[in-house]
Tab-separated table of C-alpha atoms and ligand atoms in Angstrom:
chain	number	residue	atom	x	y	z
A	769	MET	CA	0.049	0.084	0.099
A	770	ASN	CA	1.178	3.438	-0.525
A	771	ILE	CA	0.270	6.467	1.421
A	772	VAL	CA	0.443	9.053	-1.760
A	773	ASP	CA	-2.204	6.547	-3.444
A	774	LEU	CA	-4.452	7.095	-0.224
A	775	ILE	CA	-4.012	10.749	-0.088
A	776	ILE	CA	-4.977	11.220	-3.842
A	777	LYS	CA	-8.006	8.739	-3.366
A	778	LYS	CA	-9.540	10.660	-0.258
A	779	ARG	CA	-8.488	14.061	-2.125
A	780	ASN	CA	-10.741	12.626	-4.768
A	781	GLY	CA	-13.696	11.991	-2.707
A	782	HIS	CA	-13.390	8.325	-2.618
A	783	GLU	CA	-13.939	6.053	0.568
A	784	LEU	CA	-11.057	4.397	2.088
A	785	THR	CA	-11.344	0.851	2.996
A	786	ARG	CA	-10.574	-0.238	6.693
A	787	ASP	CA	-7.282	-1.810	5.723
A	788	GLU	CA	-6.445	1.572	3.963
A	789	ILE	CA	-7.377	3.504	7.469
A	790	ASN	CA	-5.217	0.971	9.337
A	791	PHE	CA	-2.472	1.274	7.243
A	792	PHE	CA	-2.878	5.204	7.764
A	793	ILE	CA	-2.829	4.890	11.365
A	794	GLU	CA	-0.139	2.439	11.755
A	795	GLY	CA	2.192	4.818	9.968
A	796	VAL	CA	1.140	7.712	12.453
A	797	THR	CA	1.604	5.243	15.421
A	798	ASN	CA	4.906	4.112	14.483
A	799	LYS	CA	6.193	7.284	12.912
A	800	THR	CA	6.945	5.724	9.667
A	801	LEU	CA	4.824	8.416	7.832
A	802	PRO	CA	6.112	12.131	7.661
A	803	ASP	CA	4.242	14.755	9.047
A	804	TYR	CA	3.754	16.468	5.531
A	805	GLN	CA	2.036	13.354	4.408
A	806	ILE	CA	-0.113	12.906	7.546
A	807	SER	CA	-1.132	16.585	7.304
A	808	ALA	CA	-2.151	16.073	3.482
A	809	MET	CA	-4.159	13.127	4.401
A	810	LEU	CA	-5.980	15.115	7.174
A	811	MET	CA	-6.618	18.129	4.824
A	812	ALA	CA	-8.106	15.694	2.286
A	813	ILE	CA	-10.508	14.494	5.036
A	814	TYR	CA	-11.135	18.025	6.148
A	815	PHE	CA	-12.482	18.760	2.640
A	816	ARG	CA	-13.853	15.256	1.929
A	817	SER	CA	-14.919	14.230	4.997
A	818	LEU	CA	-15.671	10.711	5.954
A	819	THR	CA	-18.498	8.304	5.804
A	820	ALA	CA	-20.230	6.837	9.114
A	821	ARG	CA	-18.132	3.625	8.333
A	822	GLU	CA	-14.788	5.148	7.774
A	823	THR	CA	-15.233	7.439	10.707
A	824	SER	CA	-15.803	4.486	13.120
A	825	ASP	CA	-12.891	2.398	11.454
A	826	LEU	CA	-10.665	5.416	12.017
A	827	THR	CA	-11.783	5.537	15.752
A	828	MET	CA	-11.200	1.760	16.095
A	829	ALA	CA	-7.695	2.355	14.585
A	830	MET	CA	-6.909	4.844	17.004
A	831	VAL	CA	-8.344	2.851	19.859
A	832	ASN	CA	-5.739	0.076	18.653
A	833	SER	CA	-2.824	2.166	18.460
A	834	GLY	CA	-2.507	2.005	22.116
A	835	LYS	CA	-3.733	0.156	25.045
A	836	SER	CA	-7.291	-0.032	26.266
A	837	LEU	CA	-8.366	0.101	30.031
A	838	ASP	CA	-9.804	-3.336	31.158
A	839	LEU	CA	-12.574	-2.431	33.398
A	840	SER	CA	-13.805	-5.924	33.922
A	841	LYS	CA	-12.333	-5.965	37.652
A	842	ILE	CA	-15.161	-3.467	38.265
A	843	GLU	CA	-18.544	-4.892	38.978
A	844	GLY	CA	-21.528	-3.260	37.548
A	845	ILE	CA	-22.278	-0.770	34.646
A	846	LYS	CA	-19.753	1.760	34.066
A	847	VAL	CA	-20.584	5.041	32.803
A	848	ASP	CA	-18.432	7.774	31.390
A	849	LYS	CA	-19.182	11.372	30.254
A	850	HIS	CA	-17.558	13.837	27.944
A	851	SER	CA	-18.022	17.520	27.447
A	852	THR	CA	-16.870	19.173	24.280
A	853	GLY	CA	-15.559	21.977	26.559
A	854	GLY	CA	-16.664	25.475	27.554
A	855	VAL	CA	-16.573	28.179	29.946
A	856	ALA	CA	-17.670	27.939	33.552
A	857	ASP	CA	-18.550	23.999	32.657
A	858	THR	CA	-18.180	22.375	36.015
A	859	THR	CA	-20.567	19.652	35.183
A	860	THR	CA	-17.959	16.580	36.207
A	861	LEU	CA	-17.390	17.814	39.795
A	862	ILE	CA	-21.308	17.606	40.501
A	863	LEU	CA	-22.175	14.862	38.369
A	864	ALA	CA	-19.843	12.132	38.907
A	865	PRO	CA	-20.569	12.091	42.767
A	866	LEU	CA	-24.040	12.519	42.254
A	867	VAL	CA	-24.443	9.868	40.096
A	868	ALA	CA	-22.019	7.425	42.159
A	869	SER	CA	-24.249	8.328	45.087
A	870	LEU	CA	-27.084	6.547	43.245
A	871	GLY	CA	-24.934	3.203	42.389
A	872	LEU	CA	-23.404	3.960	39.194
A	873	LYS	CA	-19.767	3.049	38.812
A	874	VAL	CA	-17.780	6.224	37.341
A	875	ILE	CA	-14.037	6.033	36.337
A	876	LYS	CA	-13.304	9.083	34.323
A	877	MET	CA	-9.952	10.082	32.618
A	878	SER	CA	-10.091	13.947	32.541
A	879	GLY	CA	-7.978	16.683	31.046
A	880	ARG	CA	-6.421	19.976	31.805
A	881	GLY	CA	-7.559	23.374	30.293
A	882	LEU	CA	-7.365	23.801	26.640
A	883	GLY	CA	-7.450	27.351	25.422
A	884	HIS	CA	-10.288	28.990	26.806
A	885	SER	CA	-11.981	25.840	27.907
A	886	GLY	CA	-11.314	25.092	31.817
A	887	GLY	CA	-10.018	21.516	32.608
A	888	THR	CA	-11.557	19.074	35.360
A	889	LEU	CA	-7.765	17.985	36.634
A	890	ASP	CA	-6.952	21.802	37.312
A	891	LYS	CA	-9.964	22.270	39.140
A	892	LEU	CA	-9.620	19.170	41.219
A	893	GLU	CA	-5.964	20.042	42.084
A	894	SER	CA	-7.229	23.583	43.623
A	895	ILE	CA	-8.496	21.275	46.479
A	896	PRO	CA	-5.732	21.243	48.920
A	897	GLY	CA	-3.815	17.586	48.787
A	898	MET	CA	-5.903	16.351	45.879
A	899	ASN	CA	-4.115	13.741	43.762
A	900	THR	CA	-5.194	13.099	40.306
A	901	GLU	CA	-2.271	10.936	39.326
A	902	LEU	CA	-3.472	7.511	40.399
A	903	SER	CA	-2.237	4.472	38.675
A	904	ILE	CA	-4.838	2.593	36.845
A	905	ASP	CA	-5.078	-0.279	39.166
A	906	ARG	CA	-5.357	2.026	42.202
A	907	ALA	CA	-8.030	3.788	40.332
A	908	ILE	CA	-9.859	0.640	39.580
A	909	ASN	CA	-9.821	-0.552	43.578
A	910	GLN	CA	-11.182	2.881	44.560
A	911	VAL	CA	-14.117	2.341	42.085
A	912	ASN	CA	-14.503	-0.959	43.759
A	913	GLU	CA	-14.698	0.587	47.004
A	914	ILE	CA	-16.388	4.089	46.675
A	915	GLY	CA	-17.920	3.976	43.006
A	916	ILE	CA	-15.739	6.775	41.728
A	917	ALA	CA	-12.417	8.024	40.549
A	918	ILE	CA	-11.291	10.913	38.316
A	919	ILE	CA	-7.663	10.612	37.000
A	920	GLY	CA	-5.524	11.898	34.365
A	921	GLN	CA	-5.025	10.541	30.952
A	922	THR	CA	-2.325	8.117	30.519
A	923	ALA	CA	-0.074	8.489	27.641
A	924	GLU	CA	-0.340	5.104	26.718
A	925	LEU	CA	-4.055	5.327	25.746
A	926	THR	CA	-4.860	6.325	21.783
A	927	PRO	CA	-0.967	7.633	20.783
A	928	ALA	CA	-2.192	8.055	17.364
A	929	ASP	CA	-4.853	10.561	18.430
A	930	LYS	CA	-2.172	12.537	20.353
A	931	SER	CA	0.143	12.721	17.218
A	932	LEU	CA	-2.785	13.709	15.055
A	933	TYR	CA	-4.394	16.276	17.330
A	934	ALA	CA	-0.945	17.885	17.473
A	935	LEU	CA	-0.653	18.199	13.856
A	936	ARG	CA	-4.234	19.216	13.358
A	937	ASP	CA	-3.719	22.078	15.820
A	938	VAL	CA	-1.009	23.651	13.316
A	939	THR	CA	-2.632	22.568	10.014
A	940	GLY	CA	-6.052	24.048	10.227
A	941	THR	CA	-7.778	20.975	10.575
A	942	VAL	CA	-9.129	20.729	14.008
A	943	ASP	CA	-12.978	21.673	13.347
A	944	SER	CA	-13.571	18.719	11.047
A	945	ILE	CA	-16.640	16.751	12.435
A	946	PRO	CA	-15.247	13.256	11.744
A	947	LEU	CA	-11.784	14.099	12.923
A	948	ILE	CA	-13.203	15.711	16.292
A	949	ALA	CA	-15.777	12.594	16.627
A	950	SER	CA	-13.139	10.132	15.973
A	951	SER	CA	-10.597	11.790	18.588
A	952	ILE	CA	-13.292	12.153	21.218
A	953	MET	CA	-14.531	8.615	20.754
A	954	SER	CA	-11.366	6.815	20.526
A	955	LYS	CA	-10.360	8.033	23.937
A	956	LYS	CA	-13.795	7.299	25.481
A	957	LEU	CA	-13.627	3.630	23.970
A	958	ALA	CA	-10.097	3.327	25.228
A	959	ALA	CA	-11.310	4.201	28.662
A	960	GLY	CA	-13.343	1.160	28.803
A	961	SER	CA	-16.563	2.095	30.069
A	962	ASP	CA	-19.836	0.300	28.952
A	963	SER	CA	-21.832	3.598	28.455
A	964	ILE	CA	-21.078	6.824	27.434
A	965	VAL	CA	-23.007	10.141	27.860
A	966	LEU	CA	-22.007	13.005	25.552
A	967	ASP	CA	-22.185	16.887	26.099
A	968	VAL	CA	-22.145	18.603	22.718
A	969	LYS	CA	-21.707	22.245	23.388
A	970	VAL	CA	-23.214	24.955	20.813
A	971	GLY	CA	-22.748	28.561	20.524
A	972	ASN	CA	-19.807	31.105	20.531
A	973	GLY	CA	-17.683	29.470	23.403
A	974	ALA	CA	-18.066	25.706	21.657
A	975	PHE	CA	-16.272	23.931	18.916
A	976	MET	CA	-19.638	24.088	16.984
A	977	GLN	CA	-21.265	27.509	16.499
A	978	ASP	CA	-24.592	26.290	15.219
A	979	ILE	CA	-27.123	23.814	15.963
A	980	GLU	CA	-26.726	22.041	12.497
A	981	HIS	CA	-22.993	21.225	13.132
A	982	ALA	CA	-23.650	20.437	16.707
A	983	ARG	CA	-26.173	17.863	15.882
A	984	GLU	CA	-23.995	16.367	12.996
A	985	LEU	CA	-21.114	16.105	15.547
A	986	ALA	CA	-23.529	14.509	18.167
A	987	ARG	CA	-24.885	12.109	15.663
A	988	SER	CA	-21.527	11.102	14.231
A	989	MET	CA	-20.060	10.178	18.099
A	990	VAL	CA	-23.375	8.548	18.862
A	991	ASN	CA	-23.262	6.333	15.575
A	992	ILE	CA	-19.669	5.650	16.385
A	993	GLY	CA	-20.806	4.315	19.950
A	994	ASP	CA	-23.413	2.059	18.504
A	995	ARG	CA	-21.334	0.671	15.832
A	996	LEU	CA	-18.582	-0.141	18.491
A	997	GLY	CA	-20.915	-1.645	20.984
A	998	ARG	CA	-21.308	1.077	23.804
A	999	ARG	CA	-24.555	2.629	24.670
A	1000	THR	CA	-24.238	6.266	23.615
A	1001	CYS	CA	-26.267	9.280	23.939
A	1002	ALA	CA	-25.545	13.005	23.299
A	1003	VAL	CA	-27.103	15.913	24.985
A	1004	ILE	CA	-26.750	19.108	23.076
A	1005	SER	CA	-26.596	22.317	25.695
A	1006	ALA	CA	-26.004	25.911	25.015
A	1007	MET	CA	-22.448	27.389	25.442
A	1008	ASP	CA	-23.511	30.998	24.327
A	1009	ARG	CA	-22.621	32.277	27.524
A	1010	PRO	CA	-20.579	30.759	30.792
A	1011	LEU	CA	-22.500	27.882	31.918
A	1012	GLY	CA	-22.130	28.561	35.674
A	1013	ASN	CA	-21.591	31.866	37.580
A	1014	ASN	CA	-17.945	31.036	38.592
A	1015	ILE	CA	-14.906	30.840	35.943
A	1016	GLY	CA	-11.418	29.642	37.251
A	1017	ASN	CA	-10.498	26.528	39.243
A	1018	SER	CA	-11.124	26.882	42.962
A	1019	LEU	CA	-13.960	29.264	42.235
A	1020	GLU	CA	-15.534	26.392	40.088
A	1021	VAL	CA	-14.833	23.927	42.802
A	1022	ALA	CA	-16.899	26.459	45.274
A	1023	GLU	CA	-19.897	26.568	43.038
A	1024	ALA	CA	-19.774	22.743	42.402
A	1025	ILE	CA	-19.917	22.420	46.180
A	1026	HIS	CA	-22.983	24.921	46.669
A	1027	ILE	CA	-25.007	23.154	43.972
A	1028	LEU	CA	-24.366	19.674	45.842
A	1029	LYS	CA	-25.578	21.527	49.027
A	1030	GLY	CA	-28.945	22.317	47.146
A	1031	GLU	CA	-27.951	26.160	47.677
A	1032	THR	CA	-27.742	27.158	43.993
A	1033	GLU	CA	-29.997	26.865	41.290
A	1034	GLY	CA	-29.544	27.630	37.574
A	1035	ARG	CA	-28.328	26.365	34.212
A	1036	LEU	CA	-25.368	24.590	35.384
A	1037	LYS	CA	-27.305	22.477	37.733
A	1038	ASP	CA	-30.081	22.124	35.004
A	1039	VAL	CA	-27.181	20.723	32.762
A	1040	VAL	CA	-26.060	18.490	35.417
A	1041	ILE	CA	-29.616	16.873	36.055
A	1042	GLU	CA	-30.153	16.430	32.202
A	1043	LEU	CA	-26.707	14.625	31.697
A	1044	GLY	CA	-26.972	12.743	34.827
A	1045	ALA	CA	-30.484	11.623	34.097
A	1046	TYR	CA	-29.223	9.994	30.839
A	1047	MET	CA	-26.397	8.320	32.698
A	1048	LEU	CA	-28.722	6.798	35.131
A	1049	ILE	CA	-30.765	5.087	31.925
A	1050	LEU	CA	-27.679	4.092	30.270
A	1051	GLY	CA	-26.684	2.405	33.733
A	1052	SER	CA	-29.635	0.854	33.791
A	1053	ILE	CA	-30.679	2.422	37.293
A	1054	THR	CA	-34.172	3.395	35.950
A	1055	ASP	CA	-35.593	3.803	32.272
A	1056	ASP	CA	-37.730	6.915	33.130
A	1057	ILE	CA	-36.214	10.036	32.571
A	1058	GLU	CA	-38.499	11.944	34.991
A	1059	VAL	CA	-37.999	9.269	37.681
A	1060	ALA	CA	-33.890	9.757	37.040
A	1061	LYS	CA	-34.311	13.340	37.685
A	1062	SER	CA	-36.037	13.146	40.924
A	1063	LEU	CA	-33.393	10.509	42.342
A	1064	LEU	CA	-30.643	13.248	41.200
A	1065	GLU	CA	-32.818	16.023	42.986
A	1066	ARG	CA	-33.111	13.930	45.994
A	1067	ASN	CA	-29.554	12.839	46.489
A	1068	ILE	CA	-28.648	16.787	46.371
A	1069	LYS	CA	-31.445	17.451	48.783
A	1070	ASN	CA	-30.506	14.287	51.505
A	1071	GLY	CA	-26.854	15.308	51.151
A	1072	LYS	CA	-25.653	11.931	49.786
A	1073	GLY	CA	-24.277	13.776	46.383
A	1074	LEU	CA	-21.929	15.689	48.754
A	1075	ASP	CA	-21.159	13.139	51.182
A	1076	LYS	CA	-19.820	10.976	48.062
A	1077	PHE	CA	-17.809	14.171	46.843
A	1078	LYS	CA	-16.285	14.165	50.252
A	1079	GLU	CA	-15.617	10.319	50.274
A	1080	PHE	CA	-13.960	10.859	46.624
A	1081	ILE	CA	-11.852	13.891	47.808
A	1082	LYS	CA	-10.593	12.030	50.901
A	1083	ALA	CA	-9.809	8.625	48.577
A	1084	GLN	CA	-7.536	10.926	46.391
A	1085	GLY	CA	-5.717	12.301	49.253
A	1086	GLY	CA	-7.752	15.928	49.312
A	1087	ASP	CA	-8.968	18.069	52.130
A	1088	SER	CA	-12.573	17.353	52.268
A	1089	ARG	CA	-13.317	19.801	54.764
A	1090	VAL	CA	-13.727	22.201	51.899
A	1091	CYS	CA	-17.113	21.154	51.569
A	1092	ASP	CA	-18.028	22.459	55.002
A	1093	ASP	CA	-15.686	25.455	54.740
A	1094	ILE	CA	-14.867	26.763	51.275
A	1095	SER	CA	-12.474	29.333	52.654
A	1096	LEU	CA	-10.090	26.326	52.755
A	1097	LEU	CA	-9.904	26.509	48.968
A	1098	PRO	CA	-7.252	28.980	47.517
A	1099	VAL	CA	-8.338	32.666	47.806
A	1100	ALA	CA	-6.846	35.490	45.462
A	1101	PRO	CA	-5.055	38.143	47.310
A	1102	VAL	CA	-6.501	40.824	44.907
A	1103	SER	CA	-10.112	41.718	43.397
A	1104	TYR	CA	-11.721	43.940	41.320
A	1105	THR	CA	-15.244	44.841	40.887
A	1106	LEU	CA	-16.497	45.442	37.217
A	1107	ARG	CA	-19.822	47.562	37.068
A	1108	ALA	CA	-21.700	48.381	33.850
A	1109	GLU	CA	-20.862	51.427	32.083
A	1110	LYS	CA	-24.398	52.066	30.951
A	1111	THR	CA	-27.825	51.012	31.325
A	1112	GLY	CA	-29.612	48.468	29.160
A	1113	ILE	CA	-29.757	44.740	28.288
A	1114	ILE	CA	-26.933	42.167	28.293
A	1115	THR	CA	-27.582	41.629	24.386
A	1116	SER	CA	-24.594	39.331	23.723
A	1117	MET	CA	-21.337	37.639	25.553
A	1118	GLU	CA	-18.654	36.426	23.632
A	1119	THR	CA	-18.021	33.489	25.626
A	1120	ALA	CA	-14.641	32.376	24.248
A	1121	LYS	CA	-13.517	35.772	25.085
A	1122	ILE	CA	-14.943	35.672	28.714
A	1123	GLY	CA	-12.619	32.367	28.931
A	1124	MET	CA	-9.605	34.207	27.642
A	1125	ALA	CA	-10.329	37.062	30.311
A	1126	SER	CA	-9.812	34.361	33.164
A	1127	ILE	CA	-6.648	33.002	31.590
A	1128	ALA	CA	-5.315	36.922	31.655
A	1129	LEU	CA	-6.129	36.617	35.436
A	1130	GLY	CA	-3.816	33.726	35.525
A	1131	ALA	CA	-6.635	30.997	35.602
A	1132	GLY	CA	-5.400	29.053	32.488
A	1133	ARG	CA	-2.494	28.428	30.414
A	1134	THR	CA	-0.900	30.510	27.570
A	1135	TYR	CA	1.810	27.699	26.914
A	1136	LYS	CA	1.848	24.077	27.711
A	1137	ASP	CA	2.891	23.055	31.205
A	1138	GLU	CA	2.579	26.800	32.497
A	1139	VAL	CA	1.790	26.938	36.236
A	1140	ILE	CA	-1.598	28.467	36.753
A	1141	ASP	CA	-3.105	30.269	39.921
A	1142	LEU	CA	-5.533	28.035	41.000
A	1143	SER	CA	-7.362	30.887	42.875
A	1144	ALA	CA	-7.557	33.378	39.925
A	1145	GLY	CA	-11.044	33.780	38.053
A	1146	ILE	CA	-14.327	35.545	37.839
A	1147	ILE	CA	-17.514	35.461	39.363
A	1148	MET	CA	-20.186	36.845	36.924
A	1149	HIS	CA	-23.034	38.607	38.531
A	1150	CYS	CA	-25.149	38.898	35.550
A	1151	THR	CA	-25.943	36.672	32.021
A	1152	LEU	CA	-27.583	37.162	28.767
A	1153	GLY	CA	-30.703	38.670	28.714
A	1154	ASP	CA	-30.517	40.274	32.170
A	1155	ARG	CA	-31.389	44.106	32.482
A	1156	VAL	CA	-28.607	46.266	34.030
A	1157	LYS	CA	-28.507	49.781	35.209
A	1158	GLU	CA	-25.327	51.991	35.029
A	1159	GLY	CA	-22.899	50.921	37.939
A	1160	ASP	CA	-24.438	47.743	38.852
A	1161	ILE	CA	-22.079	44.905	39.274
A	1162	ILE	CA	-21.007	42.784	36.245
A	1163	ALA	CA	-18.394	40.582	37.601
A	1164	GLU	CA	-15.747	40.345	40.373
A	1165	LEU	CA	-12.285	39.441	39.296
A	1166	TYR	CA	-9.828	37.634	41.297
A	1167	ALA	CA	-6.046	37.388	40.686
A	1168	ASN	CA	-2.612	37.905	42.389
A	1169	ASP	CA	-1.949	41.414	41.279
A	1170	ILE	CA	-4.230	44.239	40.374
A	1171	HIS	CA	-2.502	44.734	36.718
A	1172	LYS	CA	-3.873	41.159	35.937
A	1173	CYS	CA	-7.280	42.356	37.311
A	1174	HIS	CA	-7.106	45.254	34.955
A	1175	ALA	CA	-6.265	43.214	32.042
A	1176	GLY	CA	-8.864	40.585	32.554
A	1177	ALA	CA	-11.633	43.253	33.298
A	1178	ASP	CA	-10.618	45.102	29.855
A	1179	ILE	CA	-11.106	41.650	28.041
A	1180	LEU	CA	-14.485	40.954	29.828
A	1181	THR	CA	-15.727	44.614	29.309
A	1182	ASP	CA	-14.993	43.834	25.677
A	1183	ALA	CA	-16.652	40.522	25.537
A	1184	ILE	CA	-20.001	42.031	26.930
A	1185	GLU	CA	-22.573	44.087	24.892
A	1186	ILE	CA	-25.038	45.983	26.497
A	1187	SER	CA	-27.836	47.634	24.442
A	1188	GLU	CA	-31.557	48.146	24.114
A	1189	ASN	CA	-31.794	45.329	21.472
A	1190	GLU	CA	-33.500	42.227	22.127
A	1191	SER	CA	-31.344	39.239	23.179
A	1192	GLN	CA	-31.781	35.626	21.858
A	1193	PRO	CA	-30.223	33.254	24.361
A	1194	LEU	CA	-30.219	29.749	23.315
A	1195	PRO	CA	-32.485	27.394	25.634
A	1196	THR	CA	-29.938	25.589	27.973
A	1197	ILE	CA	-30.800	22.228	26.768
A	1198	LEU	CA	-31.386	22.110	22.946
A	1199	GLU	CA	-31.803	18.231	21.736
A	1200	VAL	CA	-30.782	14.974	23.063
A	1201	ILE	CA	-29.747	12.430	20.293
A	1202	LYS	CA	-29.991	8.865	21.463
B	1728	URA	N1	-11.650	17.301	22.035
B	1728	URA	C1	-10.871	16.147	21.476
B	1728	URA	O1	-10.497	15.267	22.209
B	1728	URA	N2	-10.393	16.019	20.149
B	1728	URA	C2	-10.910	16.942	19.322
B	1728	URA	O2	-10.650	16.667	18.314
B	1728	URA	C3	-11.657	18.191	19.785
B	1728	URA	C4	-11.979	18.366	21.174
């Protein structure tokens, strides 16, 4: 087989066979293909796309490029969840202990912040003592004991995806639906759970900016799951503004604790309940969506979700007293209050830019391996569609020096439009693809 023939075949819009896809991915994994030929193939896929069959073959080839977790030592149905990423999206920290408190087994591999999106590992590490670098065996034992473990991704899983993603990032081929779908699903499949609930974000803080593309991505991933024998469903939810009120690592942990205590309602909790209900259904706890939602609400009210979160923090070496006293979380030394410059309606929020404002405060990375400030971030006091008066508080910004607060405030001001126009916020949950 010759890679040039395969690039030309895809460039001309023809379907690649499974063997041809395996040949391409083996060349990526063994590093026998040069970056320019891999990049040419990625660009051909970007323009010509892949059929559903090609996309699932590509996914499986990437799974086979590395190890897969064997979760057979965990009894019960293992359910995973994945969000395509956004701003103030703290769902995992609330959802994972909540569904574990209802008997599901959750072993989740999470990532660090990427671009304007936050990452679950960074958030967890803002809890003093918390260790996310557990071995797989220890994580499996922990799930058998308490039902939940959240750990970092191991380099041994899907190495082909790692190489392809690095090239996509620098060749303008990230936002291709079959490439995103196969990248996400290969990692989820290699992570070994029986069922997967996907949270596909849509809006100006997400990869997919409109519902048609979000639907296409969601369908593509559900299709891969079905073809490869995992029960999968996708919830399409809005990212046309930050999901929660808090942006930044320890601030998001604090918001998660408030929600688990039943002290905060709102869109973040709504998404948690929707995703959690589908996790309970795929995990065969119930087949009735309303029953599933009421079970989740019940375990917020009776404190069992919060107790499970404490148990999980303790098991991974963290200080679970943060759940009773959030002042034990890192607190930024400097704060700045941003006020509305005029009266009107918040008619648009550039969500990705709001994520960049939190990076300017120190909450995210501008280069790989940068040490971040776990206490930095933003507490939003208003959202899309709210009416504000001149001088009302828009947000509170936290950092370790006032210059960073000013830089963050400038970006945030630029990201929020106040006018007399009508705003058209997206509904929090747009669709569910089963
Ligand atoms: N997240 C991934 O893991 N892969 C993509 O291609 C895009 C988002």
